Coordinates of C-alpha atoms in Angstrom, one line a residue:
M159 CA 0.0 0.0 0.0
D160 CA 1.6 3.2 -1.2
I161 CA 0.3 6.3 0.5
K162 CA 2.3 9.4 1.4
L163 CA 1.8 12.1 4.0
T164 CA 3.1 15.6 3.4
P165 CA 5.1 17.2 6.3
L166 CA 2.1 19.5 7.0
A167 CA -0.4 16.7 7.1
L168 CA 1.9 14.7 9.4
S169 CA 2.2 17.7 11.7
K170 CA -1.5 18.2 11.8
I171 CA -2.2 14.5 12.5
R172 CA 0.2 14.7 15.4
T173 CA -1.8 17.5 17.0
L174 CA -5.1 15.7 16.5
V175 CA -4.2 12.1 17.3
P176 CA -1.7 11.8 20.2
P177 CA 0.1 8.4 19.8
S178 CA -0.6 7.5 23.3
S179 CA -4.4 7.6 22.6
G180 CA -4.5 4.4 20.6
N181 CA -6.5 6.2 18.0
V182 CA -5.5 6.6 14.3
L183 CA -6.5 8.7 11.3
R184 CA -8.6 6.3 9.3
I185 CA -9.3 6.9 5.6
S186 CA -11.8 5.1 3.4
V187 CA -13.5 5.5 0.1
Y188 CA -17.2 5.0 -0.3
K189 CA -19.9 5.3 -3.0
G190 CA -21.5 8.7 -2.8
G191 CA -21.6 12.3 -4.0
C192 CA -22.5 13.4 -7.5
A193 CA -19.4 12.0 -9.1
G194 CA -19.5 8.5 -7.7
Y195 CA -17.0 8.2 -4.7
E196 CA -16.1 10.2 -1.6
Y197 CA -13.3 10.1 0.9
Q198 CA -14.1 9.7 4.6
L199 CA -11.5 10.6 7.2
E200 CA -12.1 9.9 10.9
I201 CA -10.1 9.7 14.1
C202 CA -11.0 6.4 15.7
L203 CA -9.6 3.1 17.0
P204 CA -8.4 1.0 14.0
K205 CA -10.7 -1.7 12.8
E206 CA -9.5 -5.3 13.1
N207 CA -9.0 -5.8 9.3
D208 CA -7.5 -2.3 8.5
I209 CA -4.2 -2.0 6.7
R210 CA -2.0 0.1 9.1
L211 CA 0.7 2.4 7.7
N212 CA 3.3 3.9 10.1
F213 CA 4.8 7.3 9.6
E214 CA 7.2 8.0 12.4
E215 CA 5.0 7.7 15.5
I216 CA 1.7 8.2 13.6
T217 CA -0.4 5.4 12.3
L218 CA -2.7 5.8 9.3
A219 CA -5.4 3.1 8.9
V220 CA -7.0 2.2 5.5
D221 CA -9.9 -0.2 5.2
P222 CA -8.9 -3.0 2.8
E223 CA -11.7 -2.3 0.3
S224 CA -10.4 1.3 -0.2
C225 CA -6.8 0.3 -0.9
P226 CA -7.2 0.0 -4.7
F227 CA -8.7 3.5 -4.8
L228 CA -6.0 5.1 -2.7
S229 CA -2.8 3.5 -3.9
G230 CA -0.3 6.2 -5.0
S231 CA -2.2 9.0 -3.2
T232 CA -0.7 11.7 -1.1
I233 CA -2.6 13.2 1.9
D234 CA -1.9 16.9 2.4
Y235 CA -3.3 19.5 4.8
K236 CA -4.1 23.1 3.9
E237 CA -4.5 25.8 6.5
G238 CA -7.1 28.5 5.8
L239 CA -10.4 30.0 6.7
T240 CA -12.1 28.6 3.7
Q241 CA -11.4 25.2 2.1
G242 CA -8.9 24.3 4.8
G243 CA -8.4 20.8 6.0
F244 CA -7.1 17.4 4.8
R245 CA -7.1 16.7 1.1
V246 CA -6.3 13.6 -0.9
I247 CA -4.2 14.1 -4.0
N248 CA -5.0 11.0 -5.9
P249 CA -3.4 10.3 -9.4
R250 CA -6.2 7.8 -10.1
V251 CA -9.0 10.4 -10.1
K252 CA -10.3 11.1 -13.6
S253 CA -12.7 13.8 -12.7
T254 CA -14.4 15.5 -9.7
C255 CA -17.8 17.1 -9.2
G256 CA -18.3 20.8 -9.3
C257 CA -17.9 21.3 -5.6
G258 CA -14.9 19.0 -5.4
S259 CA -16.1 16.7 -2.7
S260 CA -16.6 13.6 -4.8
F261 CA -14.7 12.0 -7.6
Q262 CA -14.7 9.4 -10.4
I263 CA -12.0 6.7 -11.0

């Protein structure tokens, strides 16, 4: 499973998910939105069958069904009053919807 985190994303995850908490940042892809698929990011305990990726002291969990959709992606974080937050830069995406919250592969 090949997913990268930018330094800014890694720094933000550190502030949101203390390693001692046992929680992880979990990412999954599910059907939805006007373009077909959407990302879901959550801070939670990892699920039993999740693929776990370690970045220094941070763990990223990916559900197995989402792996084919996310392989080769980079997770970034953008600071800002509007449109700030985590974003997935995915080379497999062919198009996105007008608002940018869903995508097609």
